[in-house]
Short mmCIF file of C-alpha atoms in Angstrom, two decimals:
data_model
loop_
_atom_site.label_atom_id
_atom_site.label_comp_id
_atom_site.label_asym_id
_atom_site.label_seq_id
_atom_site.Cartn_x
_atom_site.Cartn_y
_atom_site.Cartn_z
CA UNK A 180 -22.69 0.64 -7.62
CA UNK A 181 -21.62 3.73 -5.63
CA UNK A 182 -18.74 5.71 -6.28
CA UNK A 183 -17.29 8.99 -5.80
CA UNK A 184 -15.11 11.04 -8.35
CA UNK A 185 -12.10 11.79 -7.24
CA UNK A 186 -8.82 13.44 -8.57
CA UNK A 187 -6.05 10.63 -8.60
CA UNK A 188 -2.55 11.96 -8.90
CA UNK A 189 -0.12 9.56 -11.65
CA UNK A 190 3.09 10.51 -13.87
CA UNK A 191 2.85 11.99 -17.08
CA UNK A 192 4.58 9.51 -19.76
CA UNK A 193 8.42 10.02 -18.69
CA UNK A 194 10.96 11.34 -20.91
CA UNK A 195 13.90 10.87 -18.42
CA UNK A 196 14.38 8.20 -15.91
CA UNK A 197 12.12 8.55 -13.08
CA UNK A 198 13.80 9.81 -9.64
CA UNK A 199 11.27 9.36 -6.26
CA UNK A 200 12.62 10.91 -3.05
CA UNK A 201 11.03 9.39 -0.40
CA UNK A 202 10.06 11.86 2.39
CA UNK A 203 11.00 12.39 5.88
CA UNK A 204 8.49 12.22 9.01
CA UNK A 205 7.97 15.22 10.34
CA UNK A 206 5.27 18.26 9.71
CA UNK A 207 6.64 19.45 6.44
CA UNK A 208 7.16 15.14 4.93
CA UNK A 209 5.91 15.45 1.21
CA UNK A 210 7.16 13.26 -1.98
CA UNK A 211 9.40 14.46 -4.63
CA UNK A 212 9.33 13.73 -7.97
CA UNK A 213 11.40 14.66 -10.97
CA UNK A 214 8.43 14.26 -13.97
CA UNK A 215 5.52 15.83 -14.00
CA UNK A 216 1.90 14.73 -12.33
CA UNK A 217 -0.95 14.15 -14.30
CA UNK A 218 -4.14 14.24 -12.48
CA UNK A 219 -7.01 12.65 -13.48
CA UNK A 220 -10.74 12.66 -12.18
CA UNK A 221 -11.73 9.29 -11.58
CA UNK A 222 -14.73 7.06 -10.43
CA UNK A 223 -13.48 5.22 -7.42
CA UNK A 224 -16.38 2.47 -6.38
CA UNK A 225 -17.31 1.20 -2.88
CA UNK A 226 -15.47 -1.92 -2.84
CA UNK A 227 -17.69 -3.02 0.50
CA UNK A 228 -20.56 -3.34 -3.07
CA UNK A 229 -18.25 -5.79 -4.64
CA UNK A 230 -19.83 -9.25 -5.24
CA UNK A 231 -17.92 -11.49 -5.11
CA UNK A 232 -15.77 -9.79 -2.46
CA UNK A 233 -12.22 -8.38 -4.10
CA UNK A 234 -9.41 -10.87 -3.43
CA UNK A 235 -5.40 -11.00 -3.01
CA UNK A 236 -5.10 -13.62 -5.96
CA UNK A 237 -7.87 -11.59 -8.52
CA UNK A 238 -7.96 -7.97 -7.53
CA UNK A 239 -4.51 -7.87 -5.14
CA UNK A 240 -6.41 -6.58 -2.54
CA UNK A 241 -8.98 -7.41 0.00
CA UNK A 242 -10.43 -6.69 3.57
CA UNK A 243 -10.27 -8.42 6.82
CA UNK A 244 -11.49 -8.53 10.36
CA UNK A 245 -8.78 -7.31 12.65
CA UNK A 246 -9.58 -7.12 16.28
CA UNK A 247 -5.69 -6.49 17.50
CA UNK A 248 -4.90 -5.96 21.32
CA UNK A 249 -3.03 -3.22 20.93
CA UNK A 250 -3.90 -0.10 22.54
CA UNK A 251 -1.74 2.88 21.57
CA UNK A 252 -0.14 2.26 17.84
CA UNK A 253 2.57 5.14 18.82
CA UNK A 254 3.60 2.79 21.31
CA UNK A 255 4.18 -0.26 19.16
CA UNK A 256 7.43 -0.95 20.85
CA UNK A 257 5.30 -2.12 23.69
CA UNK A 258 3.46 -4.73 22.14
CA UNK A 259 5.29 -5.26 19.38
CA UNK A 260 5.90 -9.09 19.61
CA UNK A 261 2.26 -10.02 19.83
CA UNK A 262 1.28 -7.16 17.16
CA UNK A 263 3.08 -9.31 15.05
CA UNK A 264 2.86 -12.35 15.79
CA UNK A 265 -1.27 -11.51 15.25
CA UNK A 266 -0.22 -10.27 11.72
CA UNK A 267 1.44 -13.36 10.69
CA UNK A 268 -1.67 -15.53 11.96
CA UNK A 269 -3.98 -12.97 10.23
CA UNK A 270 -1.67 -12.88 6.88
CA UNK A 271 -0.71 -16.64 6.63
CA UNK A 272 -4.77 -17.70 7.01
CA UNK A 273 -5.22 -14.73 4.29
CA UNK A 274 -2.46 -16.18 1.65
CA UNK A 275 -2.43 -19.71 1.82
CA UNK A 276 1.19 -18.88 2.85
CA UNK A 277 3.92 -21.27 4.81
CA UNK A 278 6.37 -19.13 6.48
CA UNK A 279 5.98 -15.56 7.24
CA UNK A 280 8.21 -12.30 8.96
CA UNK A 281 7.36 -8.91 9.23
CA UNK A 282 10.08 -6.45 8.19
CA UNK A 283 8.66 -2.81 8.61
CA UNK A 284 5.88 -0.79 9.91
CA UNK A 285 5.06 3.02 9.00
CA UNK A 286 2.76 5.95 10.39
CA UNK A 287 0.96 8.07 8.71
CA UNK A 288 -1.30 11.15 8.51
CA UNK A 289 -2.80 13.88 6.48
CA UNK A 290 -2.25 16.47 9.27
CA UNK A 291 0.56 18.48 9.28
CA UNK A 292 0.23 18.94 13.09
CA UNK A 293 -0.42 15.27 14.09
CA UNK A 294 2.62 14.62 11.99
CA UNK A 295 5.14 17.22 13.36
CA UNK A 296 3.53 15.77 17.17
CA UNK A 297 4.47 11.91 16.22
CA UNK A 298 7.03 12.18 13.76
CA UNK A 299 5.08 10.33 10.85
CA UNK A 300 4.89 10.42 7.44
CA UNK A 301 2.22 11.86 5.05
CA UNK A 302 -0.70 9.96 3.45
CA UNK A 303 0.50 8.95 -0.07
CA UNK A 304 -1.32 10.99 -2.67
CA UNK A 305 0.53 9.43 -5.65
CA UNK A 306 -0.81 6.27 -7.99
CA UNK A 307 2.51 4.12 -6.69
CA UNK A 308 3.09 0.48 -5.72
CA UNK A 309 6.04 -0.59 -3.37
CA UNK A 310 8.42 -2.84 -5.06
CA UNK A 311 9.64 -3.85 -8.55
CA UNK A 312 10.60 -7.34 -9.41
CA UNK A 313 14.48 -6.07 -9.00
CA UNK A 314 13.64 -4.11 -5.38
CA UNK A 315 11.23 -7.20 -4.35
CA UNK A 316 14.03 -9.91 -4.77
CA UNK A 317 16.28 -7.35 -3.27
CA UNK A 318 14.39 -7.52 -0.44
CA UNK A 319 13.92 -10.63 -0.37
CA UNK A 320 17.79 -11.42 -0.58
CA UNK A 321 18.13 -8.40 2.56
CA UNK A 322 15.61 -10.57 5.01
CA UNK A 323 16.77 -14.03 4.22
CA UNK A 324 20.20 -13.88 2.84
CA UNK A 325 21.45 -13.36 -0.57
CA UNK A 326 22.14 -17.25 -0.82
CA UNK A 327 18.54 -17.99 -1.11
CA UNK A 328 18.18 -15.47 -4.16
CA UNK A 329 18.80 -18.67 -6.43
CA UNK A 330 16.57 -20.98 -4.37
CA UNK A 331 13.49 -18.76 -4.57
CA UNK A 332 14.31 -18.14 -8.54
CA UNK A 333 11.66 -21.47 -9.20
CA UNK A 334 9.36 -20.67 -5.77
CA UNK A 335 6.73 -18.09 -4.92
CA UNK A 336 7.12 -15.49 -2.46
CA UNK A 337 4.79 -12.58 -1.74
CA UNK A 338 5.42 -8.95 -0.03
CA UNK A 339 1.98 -8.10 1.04
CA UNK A 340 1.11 -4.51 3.13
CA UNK A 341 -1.58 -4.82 6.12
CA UNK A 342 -2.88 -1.04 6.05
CA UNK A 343 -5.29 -0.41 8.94
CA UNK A 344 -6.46 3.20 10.93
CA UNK A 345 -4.49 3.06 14.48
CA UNK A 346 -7.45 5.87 15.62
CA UNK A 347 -10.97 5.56 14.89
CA UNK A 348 -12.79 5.56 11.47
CA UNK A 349 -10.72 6.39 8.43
CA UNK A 350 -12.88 9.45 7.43
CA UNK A 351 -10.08 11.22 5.33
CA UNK A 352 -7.53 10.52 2.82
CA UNK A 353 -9.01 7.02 2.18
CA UNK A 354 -6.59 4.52 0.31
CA UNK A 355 -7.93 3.80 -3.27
CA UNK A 356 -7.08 0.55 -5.04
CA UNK A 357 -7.08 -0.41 -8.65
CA UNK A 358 -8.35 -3.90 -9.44
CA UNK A 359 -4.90 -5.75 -10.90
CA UNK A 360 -7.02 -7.64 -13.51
CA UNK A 361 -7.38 -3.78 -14.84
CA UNK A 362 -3.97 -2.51 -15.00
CA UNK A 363 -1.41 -2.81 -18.32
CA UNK A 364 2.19 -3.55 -17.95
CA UNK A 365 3.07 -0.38 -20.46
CA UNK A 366 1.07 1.88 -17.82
CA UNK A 367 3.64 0.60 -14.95
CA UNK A 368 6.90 2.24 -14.70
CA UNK A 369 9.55 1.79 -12.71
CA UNK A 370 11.60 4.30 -10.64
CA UNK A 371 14.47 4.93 -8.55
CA UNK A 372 13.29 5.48 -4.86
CA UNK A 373 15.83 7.14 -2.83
CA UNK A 374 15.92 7.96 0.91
CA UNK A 375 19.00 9.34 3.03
CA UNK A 376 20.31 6.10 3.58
CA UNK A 377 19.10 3.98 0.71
CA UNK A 378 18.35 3.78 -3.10
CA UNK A 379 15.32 1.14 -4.19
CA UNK A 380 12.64 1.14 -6.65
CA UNK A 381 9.19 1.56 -6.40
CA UNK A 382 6.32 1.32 -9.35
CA UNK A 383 4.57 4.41 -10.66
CA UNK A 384 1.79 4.54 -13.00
CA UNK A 385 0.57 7.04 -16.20
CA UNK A 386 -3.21 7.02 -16.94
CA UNK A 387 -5.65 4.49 -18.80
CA UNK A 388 -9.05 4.88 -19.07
CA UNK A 389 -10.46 1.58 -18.02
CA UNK A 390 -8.61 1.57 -14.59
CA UNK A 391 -10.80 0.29 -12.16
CA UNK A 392 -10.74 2.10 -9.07
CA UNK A 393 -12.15 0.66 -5.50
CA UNK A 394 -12.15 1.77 -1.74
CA UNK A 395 -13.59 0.69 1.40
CA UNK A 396 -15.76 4.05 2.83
CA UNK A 397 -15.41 4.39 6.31
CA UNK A 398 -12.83 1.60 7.36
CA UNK A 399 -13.07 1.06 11.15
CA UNK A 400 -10.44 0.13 13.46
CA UNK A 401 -11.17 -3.46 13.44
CA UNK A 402 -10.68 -3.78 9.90
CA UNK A 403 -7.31 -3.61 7.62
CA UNK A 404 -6.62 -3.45 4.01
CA UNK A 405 -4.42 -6.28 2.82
CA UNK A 406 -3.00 -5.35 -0.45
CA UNK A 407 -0.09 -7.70 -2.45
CA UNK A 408 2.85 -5.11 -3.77
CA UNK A 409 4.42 -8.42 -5.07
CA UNK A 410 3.67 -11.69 -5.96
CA UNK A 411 6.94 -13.90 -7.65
CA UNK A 412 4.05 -16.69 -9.93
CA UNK A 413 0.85 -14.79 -10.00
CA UNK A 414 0.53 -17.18 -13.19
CA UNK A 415 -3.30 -15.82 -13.91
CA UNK A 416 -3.27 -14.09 -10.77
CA UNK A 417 -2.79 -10.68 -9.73
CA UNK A 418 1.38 -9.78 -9.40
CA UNK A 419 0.39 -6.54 -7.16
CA UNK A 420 -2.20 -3.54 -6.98
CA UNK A 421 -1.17 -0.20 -7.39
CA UNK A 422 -2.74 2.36 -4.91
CA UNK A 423 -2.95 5.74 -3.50
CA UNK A 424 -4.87 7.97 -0.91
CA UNK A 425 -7.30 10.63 -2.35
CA UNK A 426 -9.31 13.39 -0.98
CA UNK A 427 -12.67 12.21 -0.33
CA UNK A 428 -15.21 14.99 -1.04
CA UNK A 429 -17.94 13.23 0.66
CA UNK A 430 -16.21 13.29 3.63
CA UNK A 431 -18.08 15.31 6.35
CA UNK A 432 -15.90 19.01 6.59
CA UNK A 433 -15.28 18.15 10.68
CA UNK A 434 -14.14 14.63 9.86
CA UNK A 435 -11.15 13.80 11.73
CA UNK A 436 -7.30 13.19 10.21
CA UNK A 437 -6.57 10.21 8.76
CA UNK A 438 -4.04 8.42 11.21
CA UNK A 439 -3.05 5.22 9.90
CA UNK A 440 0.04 2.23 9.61
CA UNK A 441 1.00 -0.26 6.93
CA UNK A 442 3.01 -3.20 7.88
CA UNK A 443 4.65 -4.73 5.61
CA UNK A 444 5.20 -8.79 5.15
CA UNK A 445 7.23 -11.71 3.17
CA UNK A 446 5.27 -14.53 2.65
CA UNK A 447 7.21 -17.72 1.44
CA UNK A 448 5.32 -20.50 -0.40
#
């Protein structure tokens, strides 16, 4: 199977609680941490060589066909309603899901100057994953009301990320994902995720050898990423798959910035 080594960026084993502030968009947006990195080089295989193909309920990720109608992604405000509502058609046929709503969308980019232009954030070049079983049922509790905390305490819900390129071919920066069935709970840690007007938590990971790494080469604008940050009964199944962008170095040197969105989604059961 192909592959390309990379260097993938996780925690050293913490000492201290962990502390993640969350950047700002803007030219200079970068993370900050309060342990140290520990980079590793790492085989990450061409998931697109995968047989059979990865999926949300065995690897926590997968890809999809996404033709989407909309025309200018830094416009979203414009076509908002029916960006959406072709996410929860996409997502719901993807999960096996009942209900769905959408609850955020970010922009990213790799270049400093397409950033400070559009106001976005950087491309994520730490091992992370989104939510923690306290910030997921948080969340969960913020979208539907904090009366249905108990109610969902014996049913399955699911935060799931669409990540797609809003401008051409993802040449840079790819997004790298490790197959769940490959990841140990003592590797996962949990940390405080702060942000000017809000504390969360958000999963960070320290290294093990047999991590399986995967990416998609080349993702075009009619495809997305659909990756599960949290799953409430995975039972055998995947509960989420960590993930981070990496620099490519078989990317050609004139290959254009990596422009991109993740939407994020509850799916109830």
């Amino acid at each position: 199977m192909q592959s390309v080594t990379a260097s993938l960026r996780y925690i050293a084993p913490p000492d201290q609680p962990v502390v993640y502030n969350a950047s700002t968009a803007g030219a200079n947006a970068q993370l900050d941490i309060n342990v140290p990195f520990d980079d590793r080089r790492v085989d990450v295989f061409n998931a697109r060589e995968l047989a059979p193909t990865p999926s949300l309920e065995r690897e926590g990720f997968s890809l999809v066909n996404h033709n989407t109608a909309v025309d200018d992604f830094y416009a979203l405000a414009d076509q908002l309603a029916d960006y959406e509502e072709e996410l929860r058609q996409l997502v719901l046929a993807a999960t096996g899901g009942k209900q769905l709503m959408v609850f955020d969308h970010t922009h990213r980019s790799d270049s400093a100057q397409i950033r400070g232009q559009q106001q976005t954030r950087e491309a994520t070049a730490l091992i992370h994953n989104d939510y923690t079983e306290s910030s997921a049922h948080k969340r969960l509790g913020e979208i539907l009301g904090a009366e249905v905390l108990d109610e969902y305490k014996d049913k399955r819900f699911m935060i799931v990320n669409l990540w797609r390129s809003i401008n051409g071919t993802v040449m840079r920066s790819p997004l790298a994902c490790c197959d769940a069935q490959t990841v140990v709970e003592d590797n996962v840690i949990a940390a405080e995720r702060r942000t000017a007007d809000r504390i969360g938590e958000l999963e960070l990971v320290t290294y093990r050898a047999d991590q399986r790494w995967y990416f998609y080469p080349q993702l075009r604008f009619d495809e997305a990423l659909l990756i599960k940050t949290y799953d409430s009964q995975p039972g055998g199944a995947a509960k989420r798959a960590i993930h981070t962008a990496f620099e490519d170095a078989t990317a050609p040197l004139n290959a254009p910035p990596r422009e991109s969105m993740e939407s994020r989604m509850l799916v109830l059961f």
